[in-house]
Coordinates of C-alpha atoms in Angstrom, one line a residue:
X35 CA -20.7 8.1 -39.8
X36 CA -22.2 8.9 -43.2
X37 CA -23.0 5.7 -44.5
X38 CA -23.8 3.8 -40.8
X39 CA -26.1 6.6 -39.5
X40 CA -29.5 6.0 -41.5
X41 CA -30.7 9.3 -39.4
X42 CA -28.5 11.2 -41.5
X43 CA -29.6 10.1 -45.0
X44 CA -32.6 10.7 -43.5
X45 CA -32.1 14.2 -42.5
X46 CA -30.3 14.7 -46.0
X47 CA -33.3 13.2 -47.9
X48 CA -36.0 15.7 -45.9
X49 CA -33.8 18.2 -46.4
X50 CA -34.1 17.1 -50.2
X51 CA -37.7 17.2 -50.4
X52 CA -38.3 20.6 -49.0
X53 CA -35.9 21.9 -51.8
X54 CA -37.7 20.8 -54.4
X55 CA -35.0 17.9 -55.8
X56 CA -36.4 15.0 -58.2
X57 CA -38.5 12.8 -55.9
X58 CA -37.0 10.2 -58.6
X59 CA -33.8 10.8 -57.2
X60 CA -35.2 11.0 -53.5
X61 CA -36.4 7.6 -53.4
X62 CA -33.3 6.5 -55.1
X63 CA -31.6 7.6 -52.6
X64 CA -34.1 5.6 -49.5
X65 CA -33.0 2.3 -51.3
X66 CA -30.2 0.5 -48.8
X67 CA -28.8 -0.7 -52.1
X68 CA -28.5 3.1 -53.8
X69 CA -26.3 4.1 -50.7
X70 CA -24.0 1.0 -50.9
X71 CA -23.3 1.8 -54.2
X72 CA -22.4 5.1 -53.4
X73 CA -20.0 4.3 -50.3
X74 CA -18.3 1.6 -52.5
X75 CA -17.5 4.0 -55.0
X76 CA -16.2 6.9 -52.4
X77 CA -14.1 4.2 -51.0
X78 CA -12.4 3.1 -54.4
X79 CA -12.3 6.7 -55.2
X80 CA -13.8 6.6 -58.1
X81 CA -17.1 8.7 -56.9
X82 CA -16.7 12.5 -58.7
X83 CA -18.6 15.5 -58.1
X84 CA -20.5 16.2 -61.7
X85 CA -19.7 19.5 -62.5
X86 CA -22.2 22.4 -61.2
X87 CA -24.5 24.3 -63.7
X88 CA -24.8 28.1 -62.9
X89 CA -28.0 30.1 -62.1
X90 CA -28.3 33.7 -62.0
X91 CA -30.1 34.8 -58.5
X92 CA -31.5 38.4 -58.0
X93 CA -29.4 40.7 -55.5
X94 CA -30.9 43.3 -53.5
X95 CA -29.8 45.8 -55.8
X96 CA -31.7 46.5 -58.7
X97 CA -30.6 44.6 -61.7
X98 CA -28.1 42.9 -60.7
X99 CA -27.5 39.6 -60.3
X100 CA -25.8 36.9 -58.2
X101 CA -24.0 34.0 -59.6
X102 CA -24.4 30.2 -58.1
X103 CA -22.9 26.8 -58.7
X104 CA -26.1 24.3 -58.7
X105 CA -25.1 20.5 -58.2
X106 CA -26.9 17.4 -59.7
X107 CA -29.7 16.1 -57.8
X108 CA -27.8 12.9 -56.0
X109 CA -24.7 15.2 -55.5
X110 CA -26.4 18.3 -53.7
X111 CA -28.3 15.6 -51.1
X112 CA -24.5 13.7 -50.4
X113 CA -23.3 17.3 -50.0
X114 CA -25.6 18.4 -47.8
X115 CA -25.3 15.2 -45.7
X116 CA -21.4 15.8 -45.8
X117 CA -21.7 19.8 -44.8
X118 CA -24.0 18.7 -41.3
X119 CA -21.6 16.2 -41.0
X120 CA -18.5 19.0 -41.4
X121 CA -20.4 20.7 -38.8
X122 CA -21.3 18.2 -36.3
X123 CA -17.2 17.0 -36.3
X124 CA -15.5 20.0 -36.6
X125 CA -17.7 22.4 -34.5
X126 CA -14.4 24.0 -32.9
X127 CA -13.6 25.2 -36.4
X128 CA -16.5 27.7 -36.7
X129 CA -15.7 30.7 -33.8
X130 CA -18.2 31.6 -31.7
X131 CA -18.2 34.7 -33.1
X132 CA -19.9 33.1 -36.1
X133 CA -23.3 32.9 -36.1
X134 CA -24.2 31.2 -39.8
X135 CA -25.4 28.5 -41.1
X136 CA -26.1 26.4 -37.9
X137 CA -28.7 24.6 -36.5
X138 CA -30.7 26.6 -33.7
X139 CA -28.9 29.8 -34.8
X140 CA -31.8 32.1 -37.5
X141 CA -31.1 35.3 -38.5
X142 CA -33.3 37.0 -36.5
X143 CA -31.6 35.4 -33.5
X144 CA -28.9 37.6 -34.3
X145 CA -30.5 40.1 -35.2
X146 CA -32.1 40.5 -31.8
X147 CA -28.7 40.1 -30.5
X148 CA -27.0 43.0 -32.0
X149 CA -30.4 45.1 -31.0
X150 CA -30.1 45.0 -27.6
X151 CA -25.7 45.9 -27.9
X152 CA -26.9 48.8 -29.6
X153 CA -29.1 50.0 -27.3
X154 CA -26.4 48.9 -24.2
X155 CA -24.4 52.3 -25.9
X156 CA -25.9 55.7 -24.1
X157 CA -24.8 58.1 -26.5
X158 CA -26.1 59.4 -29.6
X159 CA -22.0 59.3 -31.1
X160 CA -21.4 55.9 -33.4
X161 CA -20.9 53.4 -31.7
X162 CA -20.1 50.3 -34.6
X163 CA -20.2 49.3 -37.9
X164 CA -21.6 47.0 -40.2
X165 CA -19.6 45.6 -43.1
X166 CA -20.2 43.5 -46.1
X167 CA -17.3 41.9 -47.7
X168 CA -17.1 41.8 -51.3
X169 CA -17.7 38.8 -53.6
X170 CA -16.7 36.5 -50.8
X171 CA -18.0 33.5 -52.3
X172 CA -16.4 34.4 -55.5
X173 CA -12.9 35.4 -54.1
X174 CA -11.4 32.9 -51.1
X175 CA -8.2 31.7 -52.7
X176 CA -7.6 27.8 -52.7
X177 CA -5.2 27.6 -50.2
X178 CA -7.9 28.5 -47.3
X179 CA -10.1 26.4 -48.5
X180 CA -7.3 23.1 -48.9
X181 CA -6.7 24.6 -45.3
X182 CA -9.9 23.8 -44.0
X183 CA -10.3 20.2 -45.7
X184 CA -6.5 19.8 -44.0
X185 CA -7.8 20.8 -40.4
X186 CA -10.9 18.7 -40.8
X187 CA -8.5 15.6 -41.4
X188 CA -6.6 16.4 -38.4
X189 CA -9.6 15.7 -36.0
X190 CA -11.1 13.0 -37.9
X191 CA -8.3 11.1 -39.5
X192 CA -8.0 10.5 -43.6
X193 CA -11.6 10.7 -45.0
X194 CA -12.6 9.6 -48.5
X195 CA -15.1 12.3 -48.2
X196 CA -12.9 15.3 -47.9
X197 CA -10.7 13.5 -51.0
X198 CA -14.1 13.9 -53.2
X199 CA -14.3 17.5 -51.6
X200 CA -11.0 18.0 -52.9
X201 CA -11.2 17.2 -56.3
X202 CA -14.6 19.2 -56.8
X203 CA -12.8 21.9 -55.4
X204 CA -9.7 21.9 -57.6
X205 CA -11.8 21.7 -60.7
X206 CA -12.7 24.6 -62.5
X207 CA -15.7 23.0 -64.7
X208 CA -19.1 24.1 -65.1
X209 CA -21.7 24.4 -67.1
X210 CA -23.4 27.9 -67.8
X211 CA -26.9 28.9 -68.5
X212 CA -26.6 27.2 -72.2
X213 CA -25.3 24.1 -70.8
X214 CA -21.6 24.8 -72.5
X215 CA -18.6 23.3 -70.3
X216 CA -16.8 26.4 -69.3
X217 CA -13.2 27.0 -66.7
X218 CA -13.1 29.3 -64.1
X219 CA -11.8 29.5 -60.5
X220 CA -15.3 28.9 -58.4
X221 CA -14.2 30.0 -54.7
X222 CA -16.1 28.3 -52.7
X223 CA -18.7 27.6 -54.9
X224 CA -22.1 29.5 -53.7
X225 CA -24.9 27.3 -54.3
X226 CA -22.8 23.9 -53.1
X227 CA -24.0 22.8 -49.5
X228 CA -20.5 22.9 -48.2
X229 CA -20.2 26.2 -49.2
X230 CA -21.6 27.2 -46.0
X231 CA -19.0 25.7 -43.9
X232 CA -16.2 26.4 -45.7
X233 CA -17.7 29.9 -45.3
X234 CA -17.8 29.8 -41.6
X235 CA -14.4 28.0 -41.2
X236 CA -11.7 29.4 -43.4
X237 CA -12.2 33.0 -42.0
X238 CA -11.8 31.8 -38.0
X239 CA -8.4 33.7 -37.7
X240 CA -10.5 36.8 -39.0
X241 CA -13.1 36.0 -36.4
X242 CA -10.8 35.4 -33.4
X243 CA -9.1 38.9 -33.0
X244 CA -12.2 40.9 -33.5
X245 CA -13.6 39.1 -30.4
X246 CA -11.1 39.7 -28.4
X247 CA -11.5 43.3 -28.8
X248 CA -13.8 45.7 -26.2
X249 CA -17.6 45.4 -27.9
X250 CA -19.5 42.7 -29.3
X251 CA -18.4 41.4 -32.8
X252 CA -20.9 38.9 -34.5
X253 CA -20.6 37.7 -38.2
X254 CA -22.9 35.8 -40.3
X255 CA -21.7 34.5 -43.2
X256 CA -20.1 37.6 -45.0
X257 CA -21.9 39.8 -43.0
X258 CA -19.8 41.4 -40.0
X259 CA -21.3 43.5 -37.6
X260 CA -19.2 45.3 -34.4
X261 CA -20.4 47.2 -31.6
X262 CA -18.3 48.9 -29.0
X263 CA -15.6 51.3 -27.7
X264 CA -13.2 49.3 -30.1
X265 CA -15.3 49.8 -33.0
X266 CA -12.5 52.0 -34.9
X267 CA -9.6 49.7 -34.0
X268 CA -11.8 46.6 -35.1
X269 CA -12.0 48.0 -38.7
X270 CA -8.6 48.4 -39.3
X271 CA -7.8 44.8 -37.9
X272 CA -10.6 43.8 -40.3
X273 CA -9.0 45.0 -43.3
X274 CA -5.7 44.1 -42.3
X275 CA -6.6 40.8 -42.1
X276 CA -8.6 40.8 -45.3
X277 CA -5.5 42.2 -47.5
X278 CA -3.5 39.0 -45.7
X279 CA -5.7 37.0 -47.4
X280 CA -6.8 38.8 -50.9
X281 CA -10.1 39.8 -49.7
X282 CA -11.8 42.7 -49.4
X283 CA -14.6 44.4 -47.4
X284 CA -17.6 45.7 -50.1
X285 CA -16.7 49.7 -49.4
X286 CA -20.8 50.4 -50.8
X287 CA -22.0 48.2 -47.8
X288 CA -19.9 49.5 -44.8
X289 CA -22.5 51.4 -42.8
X290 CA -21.7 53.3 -39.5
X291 CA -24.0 52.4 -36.6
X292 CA -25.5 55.0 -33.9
X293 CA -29.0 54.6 -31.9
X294 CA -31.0 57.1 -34.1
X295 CA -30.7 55.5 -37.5
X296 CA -31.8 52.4 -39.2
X297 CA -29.0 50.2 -40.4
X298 CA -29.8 46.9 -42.2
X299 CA -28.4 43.8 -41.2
X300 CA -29.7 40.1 -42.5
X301 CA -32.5 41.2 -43.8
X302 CA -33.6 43.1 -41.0
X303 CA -33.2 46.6 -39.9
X304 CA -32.0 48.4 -37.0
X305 CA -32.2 51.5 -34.6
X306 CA -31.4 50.9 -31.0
X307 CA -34.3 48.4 -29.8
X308 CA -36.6 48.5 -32.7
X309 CA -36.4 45.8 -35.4
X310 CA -38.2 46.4 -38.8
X311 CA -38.4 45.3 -42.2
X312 CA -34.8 46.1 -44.4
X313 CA -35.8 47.6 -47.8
X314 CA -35.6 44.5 -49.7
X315 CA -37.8 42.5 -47.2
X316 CA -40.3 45.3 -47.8
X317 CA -39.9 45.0 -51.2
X318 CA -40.5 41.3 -51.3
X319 CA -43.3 41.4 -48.7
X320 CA -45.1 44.1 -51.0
X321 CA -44.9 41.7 -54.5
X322 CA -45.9 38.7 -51.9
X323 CA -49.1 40.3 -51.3
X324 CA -49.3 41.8 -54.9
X325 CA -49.0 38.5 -56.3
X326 CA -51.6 37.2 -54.2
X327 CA -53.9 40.0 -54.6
X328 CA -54.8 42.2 -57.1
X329 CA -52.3 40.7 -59.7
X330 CA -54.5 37.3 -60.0
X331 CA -57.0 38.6 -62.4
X332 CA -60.9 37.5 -61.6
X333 CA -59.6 36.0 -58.0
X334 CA -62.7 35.6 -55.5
X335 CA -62.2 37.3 -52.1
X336 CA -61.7 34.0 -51.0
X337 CA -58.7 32.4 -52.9
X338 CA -56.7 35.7 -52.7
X339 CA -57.9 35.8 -49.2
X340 CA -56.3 32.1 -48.7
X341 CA -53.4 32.6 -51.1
X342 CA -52.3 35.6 -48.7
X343 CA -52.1 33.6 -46.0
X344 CA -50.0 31.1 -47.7
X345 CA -47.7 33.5 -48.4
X346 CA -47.1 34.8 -45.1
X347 CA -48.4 31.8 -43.1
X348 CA -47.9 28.7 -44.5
X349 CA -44.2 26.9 -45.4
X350 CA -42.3 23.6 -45.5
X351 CA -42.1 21.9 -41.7
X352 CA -43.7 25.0 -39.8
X353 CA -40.9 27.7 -41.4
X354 CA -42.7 30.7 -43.0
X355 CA -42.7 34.6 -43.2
X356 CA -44.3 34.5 -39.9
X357 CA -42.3 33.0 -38.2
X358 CA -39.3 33.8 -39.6
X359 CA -40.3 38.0 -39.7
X360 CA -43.0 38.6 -37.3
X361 CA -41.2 37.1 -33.9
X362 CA -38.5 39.4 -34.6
X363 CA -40.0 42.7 -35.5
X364 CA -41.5 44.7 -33.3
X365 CA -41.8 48.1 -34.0
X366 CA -46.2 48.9 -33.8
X367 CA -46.1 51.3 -36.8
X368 CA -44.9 49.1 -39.6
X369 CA -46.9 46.2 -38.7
X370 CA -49.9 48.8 -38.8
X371 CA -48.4 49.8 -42.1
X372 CA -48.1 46.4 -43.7
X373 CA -51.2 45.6 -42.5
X374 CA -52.9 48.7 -44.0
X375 CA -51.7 47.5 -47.6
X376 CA -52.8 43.8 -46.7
X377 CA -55.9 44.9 -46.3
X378 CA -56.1 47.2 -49.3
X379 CA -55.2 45.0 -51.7
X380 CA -57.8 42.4 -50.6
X381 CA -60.4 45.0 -51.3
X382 CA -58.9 45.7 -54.1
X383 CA -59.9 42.5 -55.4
X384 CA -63.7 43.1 -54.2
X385 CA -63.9 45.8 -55.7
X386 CA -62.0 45.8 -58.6
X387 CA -60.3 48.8 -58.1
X388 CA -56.5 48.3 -58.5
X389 CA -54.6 51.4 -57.6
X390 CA -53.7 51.0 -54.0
X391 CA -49.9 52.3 -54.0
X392 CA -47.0 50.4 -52.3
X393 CA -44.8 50.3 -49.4
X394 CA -41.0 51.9 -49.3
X395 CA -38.0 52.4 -46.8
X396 CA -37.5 55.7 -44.9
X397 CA -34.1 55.5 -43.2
X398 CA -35.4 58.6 -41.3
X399 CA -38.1 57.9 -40.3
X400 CA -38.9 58.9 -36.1
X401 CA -42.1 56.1 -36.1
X402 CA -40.5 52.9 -37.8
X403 CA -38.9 52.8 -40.9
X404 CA -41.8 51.5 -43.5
X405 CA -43.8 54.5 -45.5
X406 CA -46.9 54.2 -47.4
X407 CA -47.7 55.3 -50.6
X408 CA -51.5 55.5 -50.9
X409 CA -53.0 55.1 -54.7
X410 CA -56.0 56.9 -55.9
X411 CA -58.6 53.8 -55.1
X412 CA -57.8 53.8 -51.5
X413 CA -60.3 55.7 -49.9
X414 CA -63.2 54.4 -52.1
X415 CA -62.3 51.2 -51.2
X416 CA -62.2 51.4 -47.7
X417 CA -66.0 53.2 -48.0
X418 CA -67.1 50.2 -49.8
X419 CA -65.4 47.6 -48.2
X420 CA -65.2 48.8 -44.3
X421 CA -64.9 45.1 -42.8
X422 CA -63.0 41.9 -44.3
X423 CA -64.7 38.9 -43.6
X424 CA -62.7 36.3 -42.1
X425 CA -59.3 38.5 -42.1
X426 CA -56.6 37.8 -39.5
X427 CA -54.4 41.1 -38.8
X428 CA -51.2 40.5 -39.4
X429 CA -50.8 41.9 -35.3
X430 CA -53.4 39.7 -34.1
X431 CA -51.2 36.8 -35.7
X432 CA -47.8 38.7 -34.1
X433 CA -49.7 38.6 -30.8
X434 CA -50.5 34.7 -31.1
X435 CA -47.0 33.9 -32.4
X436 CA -45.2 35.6 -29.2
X437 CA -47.8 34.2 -26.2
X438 CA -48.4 30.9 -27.7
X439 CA -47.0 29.1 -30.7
X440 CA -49.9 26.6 -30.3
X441 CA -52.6 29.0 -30.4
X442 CA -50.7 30.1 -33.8
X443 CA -50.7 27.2 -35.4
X444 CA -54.1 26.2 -34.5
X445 CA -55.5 29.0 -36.4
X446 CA -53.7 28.3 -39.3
X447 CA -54.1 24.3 -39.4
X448 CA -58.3 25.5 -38.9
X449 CA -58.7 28.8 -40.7
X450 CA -55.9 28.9 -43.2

C-alpha cells in the first residue's frame, strides 16, 4: 500500500511542503525512480532511520522548554506517509475515546464537545476533571511501544515497514543542538510522525475503562478530560492504570471542573457553554498582532494593516487562526476585547504612539475570561484615529465564518 498508492506519496509530499521541508528533497521524492530506490532498500532491509537531531520548543510555561526528536528531510516525509498509513490499517487500535491526531477530528471539535457535557451537569458542585500526564512523550517504556508495532502485524501480516520502525525505535542515538551523537532512551520520540500514533494506540487499555464508566471521558493526545457522576472513581482508575505502566499524571495540571470557572483544555478554555481564548492562545494572539503592528518600525497603515490579516487570516491550504479559533469561540466579550487591541495597535502605527497595553487571562472573570490592560496612548489614539479605513472586525469575520464559509473566503482571496 505505500509504494503502489501514488495518492499517498502524494499526500505525504503536500504534507511536506506545508512544513517547510527542502523542496530539493520534495522533488526527489515525485521521481518514480527516487521511490523504487527506497522500497528496494526497505525490502533488503537495509533502509535505516538516520538518527533524529533535537530542537528545543517553548512550553506554555514561562521559560521552559520542550524537547523534540526532528528527522532528516526524506525520513520525516516516509514517516509521515507510514503514520497515515498506521492509521488508515489499524484504526480499531485508537479507542473511540481518543480524539487525536486524526483526520476530521481538530481540537476545537473536542473542545465543543466537552462544552456542551459540562453544561448537561445542573449543579454548581464539580462535576469532572481535566488531567495532564507528565512527560508522556518522554516516558512510555519500550515494551508498549514493541506492543503496538506487534498488534499492527497481527492485522496486516509481517511488514518491512514496522521492521524499520523497530530499529529507530530501539536506538538511542541522536544528535543535540551542537550536532554531537549522544544516547538516551527517546520514548516515543516527540517530533517523529509516528509519534502520534503510537501516542493514541499504546494507552487503549487506559482509554477503554474510563469509557465504560457513567460520564463522558475524551482524551487528546496526553490530554484527558472526564465529566460525570463517575468523575472520582475515574481518577483513581486513571492512576491505577498509569502506575501499571510507569506513568504518571502531571499533579500541576489536574484541574477540577464545575460550570462557573474557566478550565483550559487544548488550547481553549472552558465554563459551561462558553469557549474562549486559554492564557497561552492569548498570549500568542497578543505577540501575533504586536508583531504585525507596532513592533515593525516605519510600517505604513497599509502593510501592518495586511500583515494582520495574514496572521489571523491567511495559512497553508485554507487552515489559519480563523478558522482554527474563531469557529470555536464564542463568548461576545473577548472577541470585543481582542478586537479592541486590534484596532489599537493599528493606530498605533498611524500615529506613532506605542503604548497601548496588552491582553491577560482572568480565571474569574463573570463576562469572558480575556482582560485588557489599556496603556497610556490609548485614548489619544482613538481621538485621532476614530475610523480604520478598510478594517474587517474580527466579529464581522466570526459572523462570515459561521453563516457562510464562502462569503469568508471571498473577502480574504479580494480584500486580504
Amino acid at each position: 500500500m505505500a509504494f503502489t498508492e501514488p495518492e499517498r506519496w502524494r499526500a505525504a509530499i503536500e504534507k511536506g511542503l506545508g512544513k517547510g521541508i527542502n523542496k530539493m528533497v520534495l522533488r526527489e521524492l515525485c521521481s518514480e525512480k527516487t521511490r523504487v530506490e527506497i522500497y528496494q532498500s526497505i525490502r533488503n532491509g537495509t533502509y535505516e532511520i538516520a538518527p533524529p537531531h533535537t530542537a528545543q520548543i517553548p512550553k506554555d510555561e514561562p521559560g521552559q522548554f520542550r524537547t523534540v526528536y526532528v528527522n532528516e528531510p526524506m525520513d520525516r516525509v516516509l514517516l509521515s506517509l507510514i503514520n497515515d498509513l498506521l492509521f488508515d490499517t489499524c484504526k480499531d487500535m485508537v479507542h473511540p475515546a481518543c480524539m487525536s491526531y486524526q483526520k476530521g477530528l481538530s481540537c476545537g471539535t473536542v473542545v465543543e464537545q466537552v462544552s456542551k457535557n459540562v453544561e448537561r451537569w445542573h449543579t454548581d458542585a464539580i462535576v469532572g476533571w481535566k488531567a495532564d500526564l507528565s512527560k508522556y512523550f518522554d516516558s512510555v517504556p519500550i515494551e508498549f511501544i514493541d506492543w503496538a508495532f506487534n498488534e499492527a502485524e497481527v492485522r496486516n501480516g509481517h511488514s518491512a515497514l514496522i521492521d524499520v520502525l523497530r530499529k529507530y525505535y530501539h536506538s538511542d542515538l541522536y544528535f543535540d543542538e551542537n550536532s554531537v551523537l549522544c544516547h538516551k532512551y527517546q520514548s516515543l520520540k516527540q517530533g517523529c510522525a509516528v509519534a502520534a500514533w503510537l501516542a493514541d494506540v499504546v494507552l487503549y487499555d487506559v482509554d477503554k475503562p474510563l469509557d465504560v464508566l457513567q460520564g463522558i471521558y475524551k482524551r487528546y493526545s496526553d490530554d484527558l478530560v472526564f465529566i460525570g457522576p463517575d468523575h472520582e472513581r475515574a481518577l483513581g482508575i486513571l492512576r491505577a492504570e498509569l502506575i501499571n505502566r510507569r506513568m504518571a499524571l502531571n499533579p500541576k495540571k489536574l484541574e477540577m471542573i464545575d460550570r462557573n470557572h474557566w478550565f483550559k483544555f487544548l488550547g481553549f478554555s472552558i465554563k459551561g457553554n462558553d469557549i474562549s481564548l486559554s492564557s497561552n492562545g492569548i498570549k500568542k494572539f497578543q505577540k501575533a498582532i504586536e508583531e504585525a503592528t507596532i513592533d515593525r518600525r516605519n510600517a505604513s497603515y497599509q502593510s501592518a494593516l495586511h500583515a494582520v490579516y495574514r496572521a489571523l487570516y491567511k495559512g497553508y491550504d485554507g487552515h489559519s487562526w480563523a478558522t482554527r479559533v474563531l469557529r470555536v469561540v464564542n463568548v461576545p466579550h473577548d472577541l470585543i476585547v481582542l478586537n479592541g487591541f486590534v484596532m489599537d495597535c493599528l493606530r498605533a502605527v498611524l500615529t506613532g504612539k506605542r503604548k497601548v497595553g496588552g491582553l491577560g487571562y482572568v480565571r474569574e472573570q463573570k463576562n469572558g475570561c480575556i482582560a485588557r490592560g489599556t496603556g497610556r496612548n490609548v485614548k489619544a489614539n482613538k481621538e485621532k484615529v476614530p475610523t480604520l479605513e478598510g478594517y474587517y472586525t474580527i466579529t464581522c469575520m466570526a459572523n462570515n465564518l459561521h453563516t457562510s464559509r464562502d462569503m469568508f473566503e471571498t473577502i480574504i482571496r479580494l480584500e486580504m
